[in-house]
Amino acid sequence: MDALEGVRVLDLTNGIAGPLGALLLAEHGADVIKVEPPDGGPDRDRPEYRVWNRSKRSVTVDLSTDAGRAQLRELAAHADVLVESFAPGHMASLGLDYESLAPSCPRLVYLSVPAYPTGSRHAARPGWDALVQARSGLQYEQPGWREGPTFLHNQLPSMAAAYLVPIGILAALSAREETGRGQQVETSLFQGALALTTMIWLHAEHGQNDVQRTMSKSYPPGIHQASIWEVADGWVHTSASRGMKKSMAELLDLPPEQDPMMLTMLSMSDAPADRERAAELRLAVAAAYKRQKRDALVDEFHANGLGAEAIVPMSEVLHHPQLRATDSVVDVDDPEIGSTTQLGVTVKLVGTPGRVVGPRPRLGAHNDELLGTSTTQPAS
């Protein structure tokens, strides 16, 4: 038996947070039904949507028509969960918000994932991830190679909210076991961003000491950026550790006065002489790294008690043998584009392990099954 067997979820979401959050439920046994417009929507053929919407079933429903809205109400009457990510007020305008559905679907858990929390004066603003990054402070806290804020290519607000979605759903389902009733649930991209910014909270509440200053927003970039070095065949990230058998200078075949460990101390100083010395030392260290081979250098660092890792491009990550061995990546045969390599199940339950049920379904593949007589059984 799968952990979430018997739970039916209607997924009306777009973007990242909703589809990915629902996927996490689907691969632990929930029957997730992707409710799509008749044309599939503008994002259906984006490659990432093939991953986020795998392991689900698909029905097409035209919510702009009375017949389509009636179909959704019928689906909701036999579902445990409905997840939506429309702009605030859109579902209410269709008569499909929680207040409209709850009287006939008292056990329904109804989760919304907007850009900003309900009641925020920003709730009606465009909900693009990049704009939430800007408003939440994430772009300002990201160091870059120039002064000022830096755009994050990793869509952190959406990725964090994707994991808040199943947490909210599972909490509400657990509460339903006691109360017998569903409830309205909400998370947002903005709250996802806040969940990832604990260091920003610390700095805002207590101020920044010298170490925190060099770790976060500084120019030239702080010590974490200075831990990244280009080598002959790639890049490495180094982090000094206690109990090193050899100094960094020895490992890089540099004289003691050019030990890279001195860069941290010099970068914390505002003295012009120290800054000049840091610039000279950085050039010498960079040249030493460029003489090294990536994997051999990382192995030597590890052997000498130094924290270091190769900075691996994603194309290489997906084919790493350790990820294959742990099922962190899987091969999925997509009926439309063929064999694909995708993220595996992200949470492992030993007793009831999750699994990839199948590829993203063809548009409307389950219309006959789900919009006909098979929806007559009530939800659990």
mmCIF file with all atom_site columns, C-alpha atoms in Angstrom, residues 161-293:
data_model
loop_
_atom_site.group_PDB
_atom_site.id
_atom_site.type_symbol
_atom_site.label_atom_id
_atom_site.label_alt_id
_atom_site.label_comp_id
_atom_site.label_asym_id
_atom_site.label_entity_id
_atom_site.label_seq_id
_atom_site.pdbx_PDB_ins_code
_atom_site.Cartn_x
_atom_site.Cartn_y
_atom_site.Cartn_z
_atom_site.occupancy
_atom_site.B_iso_or_equiv
_atom_site.pdbx_formal_charge
_atom_site.auth_seq_id
_atom_site.auth_comp_id
_atom_site.auth_asym_id
_atom_site.auth_atom_id
_atom_site.pdbx_PDB_model_num
ATOM 1   C CA . ALA A 1 161 ? 6.576   27.088 -1.824  1.00 0.00 ? 161 ALA A CA 1
ATOM 2   C CA . ALA A 1 162 ? 6.494   23.760 -3.703  1.00 0.00 ? 162 ALA A CA 1
ATOM 3   C CA . TYR A 1 163 ? 7.432   22.028 -0.450  1.00 0.00 ? 163 TYR A CA 1
ATOM 4   C CA . LEU A 1 164 ? 5.041   24.136 1.628   1.00 0.00 ? 164 LEU A CA 1
ATOM 5   C CA . VAL A 1 165 ? 2.140   22.983 -0.590  1.00 0.00 ? 165 VAL A CA 1
ATOM 6   C CA . PRO A 1 166 ? 2.195   19.296 0.471   1.00 0.00 ? 166 PRO A CA 1
ATOM 7   C CA . ILE A 1 167 ? 2.926   20.264 4.098   1.00 0.00 ? 167 ILE A CA 1
ATOM 8   C CA . GLY A 1 168 ? -0.239  22.376 4.181   1.00 0.00 ? 168 GLY A CA 1
ATOM 9   C CA . ILE A 1 169 ? -2.308  19.680 2.482   1.00 0.00 ? 169 ILE A CA 1
ATOM 10  C CA . LEU A 1 170 ? -1.107  16.880 4.731   1.00 0.00 ? 170 LEU A CA 1
ATOM 11  C CA . ALA A 1 171 ? -1.680  18.989 7.860   1.00 0.00 ? 171 ALA A CA 1
ATOM 12  C CA . ALA A 1 172 ? -5.258  19.700 6.777   1.00 0.00 ? 172 ALA A CA 1
ATOM 13  C CA . LEU A 1 173 ? -5.884  16.033 5.953   1.00 0.00 ? 173 LEU A CA 1
ATOM 14  C CA . SER A 1 174 ? -4.573  15.084 9.374   1.00 0.00 ? 174 SER A CA 1
ATOM 15  C CA . ALA A 1 175 ? -6.899  17.629 11.022  1.00 0.00 ? 175 ALA A CA 1
ATOM 16  C CA . ARG A 1 176 ? -9.791  16.196 8.993   1.00 0.00 ? 176 ARG A CA 1
ATOM 17  C CA . GLU A 1 177 ? -9.253  12.862 10.683  1.00 0.00 ? 177 GLU A CA 1
ATOM 18  C CA . GLU A 1 178 ? -10.268 14.536 13.957  1.00 0.00 ? 178 GLU A CA 1
ATOM 19  C CA . THR A 1 179 ? -12.885 17.042 12.764  1.00 0.00 ? 179 THR A CA 1
ATOM 20  C CA . GLY A 1 180 ? -14.401 15.239 9.808   1.00 0.00 ? 180 GLY A CA 1
ATOM 21  C CA . ARG A 1 181 ? -14.215 18.453 7.798   1.00 0.00 ? 181 ARG A CA 1
ATOM 22  C CA . GLY A 1 182 ? -11.876 19.933 5.244   1.00 0.00 ? 182 GLY A CA 1
ATOM 23  C CA . GLN A 1 183 ? -10.676 23.518 5.327   1.00 0.00 ? 183 GLN A CA 1
ATOM 24  C CA . GLN A 1 184 ? -9.167  26.314 3.314   1.00 0.00 ? 184 GLN A CA 1
ATOM 25  C CA . VAL A 1 185 ? -5.359  26.336 3.221   1.00 0.00 ? 185 VAL A CA 1
ATOM 26  C CA . GLU A 1 186 ? -2.973  28.893 1.769   1.00 0.00 ? 186 GLU A CA 1
ATOM 27  C CA . THR A 1 187 ? 0.710   29.370 1.244   1.00 0.00 ? 187 THR A CA 1
ATOM 28  C CA . SER A 1 188 ? 2.414   31.760 -1.182  1.00 0.00 ? 188 SER A CA 1
ATOM 29  C CA . LEU A 1 189 ? 5.581   32.345 -3.136  1.00 0.00 ? 189 LEU A CA 1
ATOM 30  C CA . PHE A 1 190 ? 6.399   35.236 -0.805  1.00 0.00 ? 190 PHE A CA 1
ATOM 31  C CA . GLN A 1 191 ? 6.175   32.973 2.234   1.00 0.00 ? 191 GLN A CA 1
ATOM 32  C CA . GLY A 1 192 ? 8.339   30.477 0.396   1.00 0.00 ? 192 GLY A CA 1
ATOM 33  C CA . ALA A 1 193 ? 10.956  33.194 -0.018  1.00 0.00 ? 193 ALA A CA 1
ATOM 34  C CA . LEU A 1 194 ? 10.780  34.055 3.686   1.00 0.00 ? 194 LEU A CA 1
ATOM 35  C CA . ALA A 1 195 ? 11.223  30.393 4.611   1.00 0.00 ? 195 ALA A CA 1
ATOM 36  C CA . LEU A 1 196 ? 14.610  30.445 2.872   1.00 0.00 ? 196 LEU A CA 1
ATOM 37  C CA . THR A 1 197 ? 15.927  33.678 4.342   1.00 0.00 ? 197 THR A CA 1
ATOM 38  C CA . THR A 1 198 ? 16.732  32.765 7.944   1.00 0.00 ? 198 THR A CA 1
ATOM 39  C CA . MET A 1 199 ? 20.152  34.391 7.667   1.00 0.00 ? 199 MET A CA 1
ATOM 40  C CA . ILE A 1 200 ? 18.489  37.608 6.555   1.00 0.00 ? 200 ILE A CA 1
ATOM 41  C CA . TRP A 1 201 ? 16.231  37.444 9.626   1.00 0.00 ? 201 TRP A CA 1
ATOM 42  C CA . LEU A 1 202 ? 19.325  37.081 11.805  1.00 0.00 ? 202 LEU A CA 1
ATOM 43  C CA . HIS A 1 203 ? 21.051  40.044 10.221  1.00 0.00 ? 203 HIS A CA 1
ATOM 44  C CA . ALA A 1 204 ? 17.953  42.237 10.396  1.00 0.00 ? 204 ALA A CA 1
ATOM 45  C CA . GLU A 1 205 ? 17.330  41.411 14.050  1.00 0.00 ? 205 GLU A CA 1
ATOM 46  C CA . HIS A 1 206 ? 20.881  41.463 15.413  1.00 0.00 ? 206 HIS A CA 1
ATOM 47  C CA . GLY A 1 207 ? 22.959  43.378 12.878  1.00 0.00 ? 207 GLY A CA 1
ATOM 48  C CA . GLN A 1 208 ? 25.988  42.057 11.067  1.00 0.00 ? 208 GLN A CA 1
ATOM 49  C CA . ASN A 1 209 ? 29.328  41.370 12.663  1.00 0.00 ? 209 ASN A CA 1
ATOM 50  C CA . ASP A 1 210 ? 32.488  41.220 10.574  1.00 0.00 ? 210 ASP A CA 1
ATOM 51  C CA . VAL A 1 211 ? 32.153  37.540 9.718   1.00 0.00 ? 211 VAL A CA 1
ATOM 52  C CA . GLN A 1 212 ? 28.507  37.898 8.674   1.00 0.00 ? 212 GLN A CA 1
ATOM 53  C CA . ARG A 1 213 ? 29.394  40.946 6.598   1.00 0.00 ? 213 ARG A CA 1
ATOM 54  C CA . THR A 1 214 ? 31.977  39.032 4.586   1.00 0.00 ? 214 THR A CA 1
ATOM 55  C CA . MET A 1 215 ? 29.590  36.098 4.147   1.00 0.00 ? 215 MET A CA 1
ATOM 56  C CA . SER A 1 216 ? 26.692  38.125 2.783   1.00 0.00 ? 216 SER A CA 1
ATOM 57  C CA . LYS A 1 217 ? 26.498  41.417 0.934   1.00 0.00 ? 217 LYS A CA 1
ATOM 58  C CA . SER A 1 218 ? 29.897  42.930 0.293   1.00 0.00 ? 218 SER A CA 1
ATOM 59  C CA . TYR A 1 219 ? 31.905  44.212 -2.626  1.00 0.00 ? 219 TYR A CA 1
ATOM 60  C CA . PRO A 1 220 ? 34.203  42.685 -3.675  1.00 0.00 ? 220 PRO A CA 1
ATOM 61  C CA . PRO A 1 221 ? 32.056  39.605 -2.985  1.00 0.00 ? 221 PRO A CA 1
ATOM 62  C CA . GLY A 1 222 ? 32.284  37.908 0.404   1.00 0.00 ? 222 GLY A CA 1
ATOM 63  C CA . ILE A 1 223 ? 34.212  34.840 1.407   1.00 0.00 ? 223 ILE A CA 1
ATOM 64  C CA . HIS A 1 224 ? 31.775  32.340 -0.079  1.00 0.00 ? 224 HIS A CA 1
ATOM 65  C CA . GLN A 1 225 ? 32.289  33.768 -3.549  1.00 0.00 ? 225 GLN A CA 1
ATOM 66  C CA . ALA A 1 226 ? 36.028  33.859 -2.881  1.00 0.00 ? 226 ALA A CA 1
ATOM 67  C CA . SER A 1 227 ? 35.878  30.116 -2.167  1.00 0.00 ? 227 SER A CA 1
ATOM 68  C CA . ILE A 1 228 ? 35.101  29.424 -5.829  1.00 0.00 ? 228 ILE A CA 1
ATOM 69  C CA . TRP A 1 229 ? 38.114  28.897 -8.063  1.00 0.00 ? 229 TRP A CA 1
ATOM 70  C CA . GLU A 1 230 ? 38.578  28.034 -11.707 1.00 0.00 ? 230 GLU A CA 1
ATOM 71  C CA . VAL A 1 231 ? 40.901  25.094 -12.390 1.00 0.00 ? 231 VAL A CA 1
ATOM 72  C CA . ALA A 1 232 ? 42.350  23.715 -15.596 1.00 0.00 ? 232 ALA A CA 1
ATOM 73  C CA . ASP A 1 233 ? 39.252  21.684 -16.465 1.00 0.00 ? 233 ASP A CA 1
ATOM 74  C CA . GLY A 1 234 ? 36.416  23.235 -14.485 1.00 0.00 ? 234 GLY A CA 1
ATOM 75  C CA . TRP A 1 235 ? 35.665  24.831 -11.120 1.00 0.00 ? 235 TRP A CA 1
ATOM 76  C CA . VAL A 1 236 ? 35.964  23.887 -7.434  1.00 0.00 ? 236 VAL A CA 1
ATOM 77  C CA . HIS A 1 237 ? 34.558  25.199 -4.156  1.00 0.00 ? 237 HIS A CA 1
ATOM 78  C CA . THR A 1 238 ? 36.875  25.000 -1.157  1.00 0.00 ? 238 THR A CA 1
ATOM 79  C CA . SER A 1 239 ? 36.164  25.411 2.547   1.00 0.00 ? 239 SER A CA 1
ATOM 80  C CA . ALA A 1 240 ? 38.956  25.259 5.101   1.00 0.00 ? 240 ALA A CA 1
ATOM 81  C CA . SER A 1 241 ? 38.620  22.665 7.845   1.00 0.00 ? 241 SER A CA 1
ATOM 82  C CA . ARG A 1 242 ? 40.289  22.077 11.167  1.00 0.00 ? 242 ARG A CA 1
ATOM 83  C CA . GLY A 1 243 ? 42.915  19.370 11.370  1.00 0.00 ? 243 GLY A CA 1
ATOM 84  C CA . MET A 1 244 ? 44.369  19.929 7.937   1.00 0.00 ? 244 MET A CA 1
ATOM 85  C CA . LYS A 1 245 ? 47.530  17.875 7.373   1.00 0.00 ? 245 LYS A CA 1
ATOM 86  C CA . LYS A 1 246 ? 49.010  20.385 4.948   1.00 0.00 ? 246 LYS A CA 1
ATOM 87  C CA . SER A 1 247 ? 48.428  24.084 4.485   1.00 0.00 ? 247 SER A CA 1
ATOM 88  C CA . MET A 1 248 ? 46.561  25.419 1.494   1.00 0.00 ? 248 MET A CA 1
ATOM 89  C CA . ALA A 1 249 ? 49.832  26.915 0.265   1.00 0.00 ? 249 ALA A CA 1
ATOM 90  C CA . GLU A 1 250 ? 51.501  23.502 0.303   1.00 0.00 ? 250 GLU A CA 1
ATOM 91  C CA . LEU A 1 251 ? 48.592  21.874 -1.499  1.00 0.00 ? 251 LEU A CA 1
ATOM 92  C CA . LEU A 1 252 ? 48.718  24.481 -4.254  1.00 0.00 ? 252 LEU A CA 1
ATOM 93  C CA . ASP A 1 253 ? 52.536  24.602 -4.380  1.00 0.00 ? 253 ASP A CA 1
ATOM 94  C CA . LEU A 1 254 ? 52.661  28.215 -3.228  1.00 0.00 ? 254 LEU A CA 1
ATOM 95  C CA . PRO A 1 255 ? 55.151  29.869 -0.828  1.00 0.00 ? 255 PRO A CA 1
ATOM 96  C CA . PRO A 1 256 ? 53.887  30.313 2.776   1.00 0.00 ? 256 PRO A CA 1
ATOM 97  C CA . GLU A 1 257 ? 53.420  34.055 2.336   1.00 0.00 ? 257 GLU A CA 1
ATOM 98  C CA . GLN A 1 258 ? 50.872  33.328 -0.421  1.00 0.00 ? 258 GLN A CA 1
ATOM 99  C CA . ASP A 1 259 ? 48.671  30.999 1.623   1.00 0.00 ? 259 ASP A CA 1
ATOM 100 C CA . PRO A 1 260 ? 45.071  31.430 0.383   1.00 0.00 ? 260 PRO A CA 1
ATOM 101 C CA . MET A 1 261 ? 43.848  31.334 3.971   1.00 0.00 ? 261 MET A CA 1
ATOM 102 C CA . MET A 1 262 ? 45.163  34.878 4.323   1.00 0.00 ? 262 MET A CA 1
ATOM 103 C CA . LEU A 1 263 ? 42.566  36.108 1.833   1.00 0.00 ? 263 LEU A CA 1
ATOM 104 C CA . THR A 1 264 ? 39.765  35.804 4.374   1.00 0.00 ? 264 THR A CA 1
ATOM 105 C CA . MET A 1 265 ? 41.551  37.969 6.920   1.00 0.00 ? 265 MET A CA 1
ATOM 106 C CA . LEU A 1 266 ? 42.637  40.532 4.346   1.00 0.00 ? 266 LEU A CA 1
ATOM 107 C CA . SER A 1 267 ? 39.151  40.758 2.848   1.00 0.00 ? 267 SER A CA 1
ATOM 108 C CA . MET A 1 268 ? 37.743  41.688 6.260   1.00 0.00 ? 268 MET A CA 1
ATOM 109 C CA . SER A 1 269 ? 40.008  44.710 6.481   1.00 0.00 ? 269 SER A CA 1
ATOM 110 C CA . ASP A 1 270 ? 39.176  48.186 5.205   1.00 0.00 ? 270 ASP A CA 1
ATOM 111 C CA . ALA A 1 271 ? 42.837  49.284 5.188   1.00 0.00 ? 271 ALA A CA 1
ATOM 112 C CA . PRO A 1 272 ? 44.027  50.251 1.680   1.00 0.00 ? 272 PRO A CA 1
ATOM 113 C CA . ALA A 1 273 ? 47.285  48.317 2.127   1.00 0.00 ? 273 ALA A CA 1
ATOM 114 C CA . ASP A 1 274 ? 45.395  45.148 3.040   1.00 0.00 ? 274 ASP A CA 1
ATOM 115 C CA . ARG A 1 275 ? 43.062  45.528 0.088   1.00 0.00 ? 275 ARG A CA 1
ATOM 116 C CA . GLU A 1 276 ? 46.029  45.944 -2.249  1.00 0.00 ? 276 GLU A CA 1
ATOM 117 C CA . ARG A 1 277 ? 47.715  42.911 -0.729  1.00 0.00 ? 277 ARG A CA 1
ATOM 118 C CA . ALA A 1 278 ? 44.486  40.900 -1.098  1.00 0.00 ? 278 ALA A CA 1
ATOM 119 C CA . ALA A 1 279 ? 44.246  41.784 -4.783  1.00 0.00 ? 279 ALA A CA 1
ATOM 120 C CA . GLU A 1 280 ? 47.835  40.651 -5.413  1.00 0.00 ? 280 GLU A CA 1
ATOM 121 C CA . LEU A 1 281 ? 47.345  37.456 -3.441  1.00 0.00 ? 281 LEU A CA 1
ATOM 122 C CA . ARG A 1 282 ? 44.095  36.653 -5.239  1.00 0.00 ? 282 ARG A CA 1
ATOM 123 C CA . LEU A 1 283 ? 45.915  36.765 -8.600  1.00 0.00 ? 283 LEU A CA 1
ATOM 124 C CA . ALA A 1 284 ? 48.640  34.426 -7.370  1.00 0.00 ? 284 ALA A CA 1
ATOM 125 C CA . VAL A 1 285 ? 46.149  31.965 -5.906  1.00 0.00 ? 285 VAL A CA 1
ATOM 126 C CA . ALA A 1 286 ? 44.014  32.051 -9.054  1.00 0.00 ? 286 ALA A CA 1
ATOM 127 C CA . ALA A 1 287 ? 47.039  31.185 -11.172 1.00 0.00 ? 287 ALA A CA 1
ATOM 128 C CA . ALA A 1 288 ? 47.902  28.288 -8.856  1.00 0.00 ? 288 ALA A CA 1
ATOM 129 C CA . TYR A 1 289 ? 44.395  26.865 -9.117  1.00 0.00 ? 289 TYR A CA 1
ATOM 130 C CA . LYS A 1 290 ? 44.468  27.132 -12.902 1.00 0.00 ? 290 LYS A CA 1
ATOM 131 C CA . ARG A 1 291 ? 47.389  24.721 -12.930 1.00 0.00 ? 291 ARG A CA 1
ATOM 132 C CA . GLN A 1 292 ? 45.325  22.000 -11.205 1.00 0.00 ? 292 GLN A CA 1
ATOM 133 C CA . LYS A 1 293 ? 43.001  19.305 -12.511 1.00 0.00 ? 293 LYS A CA 1
#
